[in-house]
Coordinates of C-alpha atoms and ligand atoms in Angstrom, one line a residue:
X1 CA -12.3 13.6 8.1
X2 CA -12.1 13.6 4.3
X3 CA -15.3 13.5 2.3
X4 CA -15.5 10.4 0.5
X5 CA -19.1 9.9 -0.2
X6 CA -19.4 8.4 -3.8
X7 CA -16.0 7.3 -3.9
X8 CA -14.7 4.0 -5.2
X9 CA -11.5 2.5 -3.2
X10 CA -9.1 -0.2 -3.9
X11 CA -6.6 -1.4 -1.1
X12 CA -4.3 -4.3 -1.6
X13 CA -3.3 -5.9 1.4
X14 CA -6.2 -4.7 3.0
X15 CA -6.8 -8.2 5.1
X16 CA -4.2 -6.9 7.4
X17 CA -2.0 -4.1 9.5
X18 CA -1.5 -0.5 7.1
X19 CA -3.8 -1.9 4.5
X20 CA -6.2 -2.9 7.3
X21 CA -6.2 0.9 8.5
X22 CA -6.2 2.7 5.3
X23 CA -9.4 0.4 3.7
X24 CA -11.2 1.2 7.5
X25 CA -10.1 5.3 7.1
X26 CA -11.2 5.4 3.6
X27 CA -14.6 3.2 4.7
X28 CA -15.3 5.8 7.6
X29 CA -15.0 8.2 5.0
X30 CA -17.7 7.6 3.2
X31 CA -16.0 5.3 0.3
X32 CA -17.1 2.1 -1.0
X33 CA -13.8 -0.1 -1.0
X34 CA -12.7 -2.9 -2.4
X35 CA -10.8 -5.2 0.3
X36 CA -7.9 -7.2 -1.6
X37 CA -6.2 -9.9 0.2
X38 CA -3.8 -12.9 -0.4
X39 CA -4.3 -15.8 2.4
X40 CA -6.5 -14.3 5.0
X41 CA -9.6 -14.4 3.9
X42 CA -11.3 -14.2 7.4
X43 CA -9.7 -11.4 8.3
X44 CA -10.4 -9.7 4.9
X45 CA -14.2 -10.4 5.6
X46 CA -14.0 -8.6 9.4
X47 CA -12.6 -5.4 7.6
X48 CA -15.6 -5.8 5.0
X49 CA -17.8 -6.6 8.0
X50 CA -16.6 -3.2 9.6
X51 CA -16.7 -1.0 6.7
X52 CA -20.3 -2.6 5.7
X53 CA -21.3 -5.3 3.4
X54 CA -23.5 -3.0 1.1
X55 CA -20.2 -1.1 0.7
X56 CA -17.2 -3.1 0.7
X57 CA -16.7 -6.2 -0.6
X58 CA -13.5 -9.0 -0.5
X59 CA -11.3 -9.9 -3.5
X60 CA -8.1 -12.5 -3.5
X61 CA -5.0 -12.6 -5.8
X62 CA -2.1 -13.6 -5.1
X63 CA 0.3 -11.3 -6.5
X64 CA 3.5 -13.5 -7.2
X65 CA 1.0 -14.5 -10.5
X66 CA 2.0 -13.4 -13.6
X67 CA -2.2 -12.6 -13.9
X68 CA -2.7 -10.6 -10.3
X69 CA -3.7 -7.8 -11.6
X70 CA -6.5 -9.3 -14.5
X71 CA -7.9 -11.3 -11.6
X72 CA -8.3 -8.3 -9.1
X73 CA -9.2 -5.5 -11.3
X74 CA -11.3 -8.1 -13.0
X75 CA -13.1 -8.6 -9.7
X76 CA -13.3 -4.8 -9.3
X77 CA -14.7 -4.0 -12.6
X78 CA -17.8 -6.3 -11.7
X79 CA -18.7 -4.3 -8.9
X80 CA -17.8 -0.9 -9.5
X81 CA -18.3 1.6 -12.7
X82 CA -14.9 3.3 -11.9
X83 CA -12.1 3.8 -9.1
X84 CA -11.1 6.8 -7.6
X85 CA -8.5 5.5 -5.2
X86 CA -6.3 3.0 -5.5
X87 CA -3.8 2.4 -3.1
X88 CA -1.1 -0.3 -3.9
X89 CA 0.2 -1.1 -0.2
X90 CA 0.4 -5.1 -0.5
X91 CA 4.1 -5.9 -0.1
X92 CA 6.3 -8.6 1.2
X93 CA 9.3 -8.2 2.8
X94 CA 12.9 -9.6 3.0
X95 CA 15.5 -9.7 5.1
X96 CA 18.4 -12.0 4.2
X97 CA 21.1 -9.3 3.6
X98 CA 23.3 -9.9 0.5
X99 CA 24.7 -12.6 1.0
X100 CA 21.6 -14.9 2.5
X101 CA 19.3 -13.8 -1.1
X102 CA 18.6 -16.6 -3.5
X103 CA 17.6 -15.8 -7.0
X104 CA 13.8 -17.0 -6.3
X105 CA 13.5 -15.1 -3.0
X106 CA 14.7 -12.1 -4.6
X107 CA 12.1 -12.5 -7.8
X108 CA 9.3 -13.3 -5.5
X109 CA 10.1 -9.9 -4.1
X110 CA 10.2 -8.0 -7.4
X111 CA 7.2 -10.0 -8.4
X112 CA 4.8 -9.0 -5.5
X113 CA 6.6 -5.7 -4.7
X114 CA 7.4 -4.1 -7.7
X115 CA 5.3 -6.0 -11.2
X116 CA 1.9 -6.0 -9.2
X117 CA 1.2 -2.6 -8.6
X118 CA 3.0 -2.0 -12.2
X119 CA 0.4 -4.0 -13.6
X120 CA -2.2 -3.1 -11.3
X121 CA -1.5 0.6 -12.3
X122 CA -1.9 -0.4 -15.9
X123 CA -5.1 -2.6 -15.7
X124 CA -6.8 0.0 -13.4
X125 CA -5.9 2.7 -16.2
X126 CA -9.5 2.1 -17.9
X127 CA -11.2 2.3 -14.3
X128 CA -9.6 5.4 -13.3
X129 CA -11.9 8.8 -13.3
X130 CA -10.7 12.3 -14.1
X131 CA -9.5 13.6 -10.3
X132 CA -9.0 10.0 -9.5
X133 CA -5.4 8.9 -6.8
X134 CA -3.3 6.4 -7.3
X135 CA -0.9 6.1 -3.8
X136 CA 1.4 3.7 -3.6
X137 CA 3.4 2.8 -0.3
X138 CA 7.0 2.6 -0.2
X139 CA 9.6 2.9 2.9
X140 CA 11.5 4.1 5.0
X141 CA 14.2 1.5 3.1
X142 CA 14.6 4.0 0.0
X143 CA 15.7 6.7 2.3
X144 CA 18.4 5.0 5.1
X145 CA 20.1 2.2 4.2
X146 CA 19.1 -1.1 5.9
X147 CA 21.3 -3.8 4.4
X148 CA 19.4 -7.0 5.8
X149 CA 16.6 -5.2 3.8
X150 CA 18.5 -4.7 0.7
X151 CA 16.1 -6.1 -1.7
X152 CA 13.0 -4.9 -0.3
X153 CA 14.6 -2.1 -0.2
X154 CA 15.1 -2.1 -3.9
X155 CA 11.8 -2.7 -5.0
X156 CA 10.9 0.1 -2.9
X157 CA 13.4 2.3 -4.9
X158 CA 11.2 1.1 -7.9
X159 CA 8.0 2.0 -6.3
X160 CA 9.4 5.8 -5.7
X161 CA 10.6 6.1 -9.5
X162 CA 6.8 4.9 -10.8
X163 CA 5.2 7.1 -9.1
X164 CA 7.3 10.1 -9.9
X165 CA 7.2 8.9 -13.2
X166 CA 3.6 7.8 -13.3
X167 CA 2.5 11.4 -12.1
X168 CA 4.1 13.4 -15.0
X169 CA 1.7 11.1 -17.6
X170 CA -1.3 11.0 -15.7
X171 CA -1.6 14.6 -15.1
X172 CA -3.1 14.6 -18.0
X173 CA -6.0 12.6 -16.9
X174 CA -6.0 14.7 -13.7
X175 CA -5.0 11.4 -12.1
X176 CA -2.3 12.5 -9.1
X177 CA -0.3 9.7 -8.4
X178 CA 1.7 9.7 -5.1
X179 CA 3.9 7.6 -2.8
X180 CA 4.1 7.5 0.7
X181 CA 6.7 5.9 2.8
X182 CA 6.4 4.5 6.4
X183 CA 9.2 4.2 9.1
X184 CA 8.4 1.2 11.4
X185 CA 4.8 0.7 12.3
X186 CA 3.9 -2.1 14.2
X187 CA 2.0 -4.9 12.4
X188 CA 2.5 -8.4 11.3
X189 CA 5.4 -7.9 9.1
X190 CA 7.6 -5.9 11.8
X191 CA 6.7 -8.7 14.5
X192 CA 9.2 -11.2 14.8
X193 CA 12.4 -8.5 13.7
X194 CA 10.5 -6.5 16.7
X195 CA 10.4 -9.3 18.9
X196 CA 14.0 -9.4 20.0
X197 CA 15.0 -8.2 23.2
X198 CA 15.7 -4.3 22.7
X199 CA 14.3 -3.9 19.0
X200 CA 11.2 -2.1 19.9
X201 CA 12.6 0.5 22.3
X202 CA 15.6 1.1 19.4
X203 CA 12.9 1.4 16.7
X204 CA 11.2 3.9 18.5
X205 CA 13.5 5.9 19.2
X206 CA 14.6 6.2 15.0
X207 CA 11.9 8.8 15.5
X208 CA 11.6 12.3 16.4
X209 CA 8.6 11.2 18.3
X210 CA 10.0 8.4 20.3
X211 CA 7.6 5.8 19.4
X212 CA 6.9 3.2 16.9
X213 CA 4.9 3.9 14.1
X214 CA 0.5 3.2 14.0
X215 CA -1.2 1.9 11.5
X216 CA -3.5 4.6 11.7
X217 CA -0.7 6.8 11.0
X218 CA -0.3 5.6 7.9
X219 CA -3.9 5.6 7.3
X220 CA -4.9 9.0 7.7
X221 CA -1.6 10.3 5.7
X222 CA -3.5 8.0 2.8
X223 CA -6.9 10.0 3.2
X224 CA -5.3 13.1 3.6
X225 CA -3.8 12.7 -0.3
X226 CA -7.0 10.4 -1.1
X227 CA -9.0 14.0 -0.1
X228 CA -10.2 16.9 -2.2
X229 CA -7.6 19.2 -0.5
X230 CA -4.4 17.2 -1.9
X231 CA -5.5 17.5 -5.5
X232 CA -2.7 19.5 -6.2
X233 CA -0.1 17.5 -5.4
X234 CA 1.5 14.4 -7.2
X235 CA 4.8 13.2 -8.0
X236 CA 5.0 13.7 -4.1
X237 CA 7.1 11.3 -1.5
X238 CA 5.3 12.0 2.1
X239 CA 7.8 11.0 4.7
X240 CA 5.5 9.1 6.7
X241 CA 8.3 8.0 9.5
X242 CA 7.2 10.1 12.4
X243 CA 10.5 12.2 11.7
X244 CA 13.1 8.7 11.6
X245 CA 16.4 8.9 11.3
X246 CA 16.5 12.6 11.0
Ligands
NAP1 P1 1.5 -6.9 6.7 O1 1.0 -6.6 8.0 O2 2.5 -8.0 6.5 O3 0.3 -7.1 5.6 C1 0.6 -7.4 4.3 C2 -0.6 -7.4 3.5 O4 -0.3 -7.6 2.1 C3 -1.6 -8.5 3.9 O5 -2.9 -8.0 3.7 C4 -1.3 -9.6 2.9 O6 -2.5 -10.4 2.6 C5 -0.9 -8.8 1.7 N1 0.1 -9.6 0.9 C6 1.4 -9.8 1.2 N2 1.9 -10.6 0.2 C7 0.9 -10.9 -0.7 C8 0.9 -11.6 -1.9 N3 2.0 -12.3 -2.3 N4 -0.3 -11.7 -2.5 C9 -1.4 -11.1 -2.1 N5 -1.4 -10.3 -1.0 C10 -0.2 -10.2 -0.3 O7 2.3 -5.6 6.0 P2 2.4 -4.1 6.6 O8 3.4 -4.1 7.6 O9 1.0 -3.6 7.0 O10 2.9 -3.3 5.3 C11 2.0 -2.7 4.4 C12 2.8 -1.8 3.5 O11 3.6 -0.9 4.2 C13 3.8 -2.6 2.6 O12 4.0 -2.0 1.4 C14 5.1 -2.4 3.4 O13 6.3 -2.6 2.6 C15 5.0 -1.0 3.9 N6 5.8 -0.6 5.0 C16 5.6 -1.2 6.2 C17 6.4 -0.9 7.3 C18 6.2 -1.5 8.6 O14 7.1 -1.2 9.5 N7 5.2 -2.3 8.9 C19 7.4 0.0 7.1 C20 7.6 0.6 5.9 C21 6.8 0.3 4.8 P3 -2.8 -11.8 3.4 O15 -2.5 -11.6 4.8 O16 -4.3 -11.9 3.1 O17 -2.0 -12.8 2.7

């Protein structure tokens, strides 16, 4: 257990599956979090419910718009005096191969995938305190190539270059930015691919472990870097895969 006591977190995606997990984790650890969602605003209200509603409150934006990142941050800023996590882990997937992309799925992509957390990065700059994390959450995608995923994919390439990036400027803040990259966990975004006869049991055996990956294996990689004991490393990738494709 990492001690978070007198933290400040921000989760996107938190409403649901690895950013359901990582806001709880952080929550249990003593952090007050911030729970951002895009549709579900019922289940975003049972993570706040479970964390506590003196220290966790719910925030929307949708982050296909242009002004995400002024209307979360925006929210954050009323309730807390600074961050100390933030964890960009809102992402939406697509599988329609090369061929089956049109040029609005593939910008809606880039949009929530890749200019959000850009811009949430950037608008949380003020926020962020000396010793503070930024994590972002990438893939598996970036690592073995998964052509039906090709543009998700991609914008998970981006995600890896910003935070190797990202780390060698805000070292100077002692702000340690790092990205970690999850095989295939089960939540709501896996479902249907995971639903076909024979997916699951293939899936989980991509990994040294022979099962499919937990939210909560996700989450605890997050509070491991979120902790004290990680301040010394950024610009890190944390294979977070259960040893896939090895
Ligand atoms: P998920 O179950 O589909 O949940 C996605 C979360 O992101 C939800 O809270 C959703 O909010 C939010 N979100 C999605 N699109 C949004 C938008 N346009 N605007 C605002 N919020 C939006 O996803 P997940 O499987 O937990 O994935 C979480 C992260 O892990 C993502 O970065 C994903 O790429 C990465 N990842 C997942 C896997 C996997 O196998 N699951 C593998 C590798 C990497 P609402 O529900 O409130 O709309």
């Amino acid at each position: 257990m990492a001690d978070l006591a007198g933290k400040t977190a921000l989760v996107t995606g938190a409403s649901r599956g690895i950013g359901r997990a990582i806001a709880l984790r952080l929550g249990r650890d003593g952090a007050r979090v911030a729970v951002h969602y895009g549709n579900n605003e019922a289940a975003a209200k049972e993570v706040v419910a479970e964390i506590g509603e003196d220290r966790a409150f719910a925030v929307r934006s949708e982050l296909s718009a242009p002004d995400a990142a002024e209307v979360l941050l925006g929210r954050v800023e009323e309730e807390f005096d600074g961050l100390d996590i933030l964890v960009n882990n809102a992402a939406t997937v697509s599988y329609s191969g090369l061929e089956g992309t049109t040029p609005e799925e593939f910008d809606r992509v880039v949009a929530v995938n890749v200019r959000a957390p850009f811009f949430i990065i950037q608008r949380a700059l003020p926020l962020l305190r000396e010793g503070s994390r930024i994590i972002n959450i990438s893939s598996m995608a970036t690592r073995v190539a998964m052509p039906r995923f090709v543009t998700y994919a991609l914008t998970k390439g981006a995600v890896d270059v910003l935070g190797r990036t990202l780390a060698a400027e805000l070292g100077a803040r002692g702000i340690t930015v790092n990205t970690v990259a999850p095989g295939v966990v089960e939540t709501d975004s896996t479902a249907a691919v995971l639903a076909a006869p024979g997916r699951k049991e293939a899936a989980a055996a991509r990994s040294a472990f022979g099962r499919l990956g937990r939210p909560e294996d996700i989450a605890d990689i997050v509070a491991l870097i979120a902790s004290d004991d990680a301040r010394w490393v950024t610009a890190g990738w944390i294979d977070a895969t259960g040893g896939s494709n090895l």
